[in-house]
Amino acid sequence: MQIIIFDNTQDVAEHAALWVKELMLKKPGAVLGLATGSTPISLYQQLVSNHKAGLLSFKHTTTFNLDEYLGIAPNNSQSYRHFMNSNLFDHVDIDKNNTFLPTCNTGENPRVQGLAYEEKIKQAGGIDLQILGIGANGHIGFNEPTSSLASRTRIKTLTQQTLTDNARLFNADEFQPTLAMTMGIATILDAKYVLLMATGENKAQAVKDMVAGAVSAMCPASALQMHENTIVLLDKAAASQLADQEYYHWANDQNTKINQEFGLYHNY
Ligand code: PGA
């Protein structure tokens, strides 16, 4: 894992945008794995500004989102489809026919739909870069603690902590789904690169467990220790419980020097 610690959340978003931009410029037909939640919003704002400035086109981009709620329609303002349209897709030149979320309509067999999503990712050539946030309980996507590290796209029942964390986004009289379709941990590990963003004190324990804890289904993000190319972008608050912060800063200085001499090398 490459851990990069920034002074503030804006710097985290700007750096994440540089990664996405670099991929998209290098590979116009890139396949992006996208996330919802509060954390990636500032990244999407950066991508939209880049697009509006004529620096970035999504014309040939395909996207696969991590997860989607079950039991609410795509046009419901609480759906992740709506989130993606309003935070990114509506503001860039992407063909929405090439934007996918793991949906399962009423009456459809979730096992069949989950496998169909896996197949669609495969047919697109696999995910080049997967954007991730992390839950306060260490979840990635909606892979809650106890999720199999070998899991594939399927239905997950959300934990009480996730429901409580996300309750802030729902009005008191609004239906809050307790089930979701989510890419599995193995699906995420298949991505060529993973870019995980975490900001704020409430993520510090999960970040510590992910980076320095045992690989365990109790902290699904810890599975990323087994991934070859994971970059973790943190603000100071989210990094506050990491013991080796000095080392990470020093290692990044060395990486920057190597990049300056040889250029960035990404095996997309
Ligand atoms: P957040 O959610 O960005 O809203 O904190 C992250 C997550 O649950 O993966």
Coordinates of N, CA and C in Angstrom, one line a residue, residues 66-67 137-159 162 180-189 214-224:
L66 N -19.7 0.8 -7.2 CA -19.6 -0.3 -6.2 C -20.9 -0.9 -5.8
D67 N -21.9 0.0 -5.5 CA -23.1 -0.6 -4.9 C -24.3 0.3 -5.2
N137 N -16.7 1.4 10.0 CA -16.5 0.1 10.5 C -15.6 -0.7 9.6
G138 N -14.9 0.0 8.7 CA -13.9 -0.7 7.8 C -14.5 -1.3 6.5
H139 N -15.8 -1.0 6.3 CA -16.4 -1.6 5.0 C -15.8 -0.9 3.8
I140 N -15.8 -1.6 2.7 CA -15.5 -1.0 1.4 C -16.7 -1.5 0.5
G141 N -17.2 -0.5 -0.3 CA -18.5 -0.8 -0.9 C -19.4 -1.0 0.2
F142 N -20.4 -2.0 0.1 CA -21.2 -2.3 1.3 C -20.8 -3.7 1.8
N143 N -19.5 -4.0 1.6 CA -19.0 -5.2 2.2 C -18.7 -5.0 3.7
E144 N -19.7 -5.3 4.5 CA -19.7 -5.1 5.9 C -18.8 -6.1 6.6
P145 N -18.3 -5.8 7.8 CA -17.5 -6.7 8.6 C -18.2 -8.1 8.5
T146 N -17.4 -9.1 8.4 CA -17.7 -10.6 8.2 C -17.9 -10.9 6.8
S147 N -17.8 -10.0 5.9 CA -17.9 -10.3 4.4 C -16.8 -11.2 4.0
S148 N -17.1 -12.2 3.2 CA -16.0 -13.1 2.7 C -15.0 -12.3 1.9
L149 N -13.7 -12.5 2.2 CA -12.7 -11.8 1.4 C -12.7 -12.3 -0.1
A150 N -13.4 -13.4 -0.3 CA -13.5 -13.9 -1.7 C -14.9 -13.6 -2.3
S151 N -15.6 -12.6 -1.7 CA -17.0 -12.4 -2.2 C -17.0 -11.7 -3.5
R152 N -18.1 -11.9 -4.2 CA -18.4 -11.3 -5.5 C -19.7 -10.5 -5.4
T153 N -20.1 -9.9 -6.4 CA -21.3 -9.0 -6.4 C -22.6 -9.8 -5.9
R154 N -23.2 -9.2 -4.9 CA -24.3 -9.9 -4.2 C -25.1 -9.0 -3.3
I155 N -26.1 -9.5 -2.7 CA -26.9 -8.7 -1.7 C -26.2 -8.7 -0.4
K156 N -26.1 -7.5 0.3 CA -25.6 -7.5 1.7 C -26.7 -6.8 2.5
T157 N -26.8 -7.3 3.8 CA -27.6 -6.7 4.8 C -26.7 -5.7 5.5
L158 N -27.2 -4.4 5.6 CA -26.3 -3.4 6.2 C -26.3 -3.5 7.7
T159 N -25.2 -3.2 8.3 CA -25.1 -3.3 9.7 C -25.7 -2.0 10.4
T162 N -23.7 1.1 10.0 CA -23.8 1.8 8.6 C -25.1 2.5 8.5
A180 N -28.6 -3.9 0.2 CA -27.9 -3.3 -1.0 C -27.3 -4.4 -1.8
M181 N -27.1 -4.1 -3.1 CA -26.3 -4.9 -4.0 C -24.9 -4.3 -3.9
T182 N -23.9 -5.1 -3.7 CA -22.5 -4.5 -3.7 C -21.5 -5.4 -4.4
M183 N -20.6 -4.8 -5.1 CA -19.4 -5.6 -5.6 C -18.8 -6.3 -4.4
G184 N -18.3 -7.5 -4.6 CA -17.6 -8.2 -3.5 C -16.2 -7.7 -3.3
I185 N -15.6 -8.2 -2.2 CA -14.2 -7.9 -2.0 C -13.3 -8.4 -3.1
A186 N -13.6 -9.6 -3.6 CA -12.7 -10.2 -4.7 C -12.9 -9.3 -5.9
T187 N -14.1 -8.8 -6.1 CA -14.4 -8.0 -7.3 C -13.5 -6.7 -7.2
I188 N -13.4 -6.1 -6.1 CA -12.6 -4.9 -5.9 C -11.1 -5.3 -6.0
L189 N -10.7 -6.4 -5.5 CA -9.3 -6.8 -5.6 C -8.9 -7.1 -7.1
A214 N -4.5 -6.9 11.2 CA -4.4 -8.2 10.5 C -5.4 -8.2 9.4
V215 N -5.1 -8.9 8.3 CA -6.1 -9.1 7.2 C -7.2 -9.9 7.8
S216 N -8.4 -9.3 7.8 CA -9.5 -10.0 8.5 C -10.8 -9.6 7.9
A217 N -11.8 -10.5 7.9 CA -13.1 -10.2 7.4 C -13.8 -9.2 8.3
M218 N -13.2 -9.0 9.6 CA -13.8 -8.0 10.5 C -13.5 -6.6 10.1
C219 N -12.4 -6.4 9.2 CA -12.1 -5.1 8.6 C -12.0 -5.4 7.1
P220 N -13.1 -5.3 6.4 CA -13.0 -5.7 4.9 C -11.9 -4.9 4.2
A221 N -11.7 -3.7 4.5 CA -10.7 -2.9 3.8 C -9.2 -3.4 4.0
S222 N -9.0 -4.2 5.1 CA -7.7 -4.8 5.3 C -7.3 -5.8 4.1
A223 N -8.3 -6.3 3.4 CA -8.0 -7.2 2.2 C -7.2 -6.4 1.2
L224 N -7.2 -5.1 1.2 CA -6.4 -4.3 0.3 C -4.9 -4.5 0.5

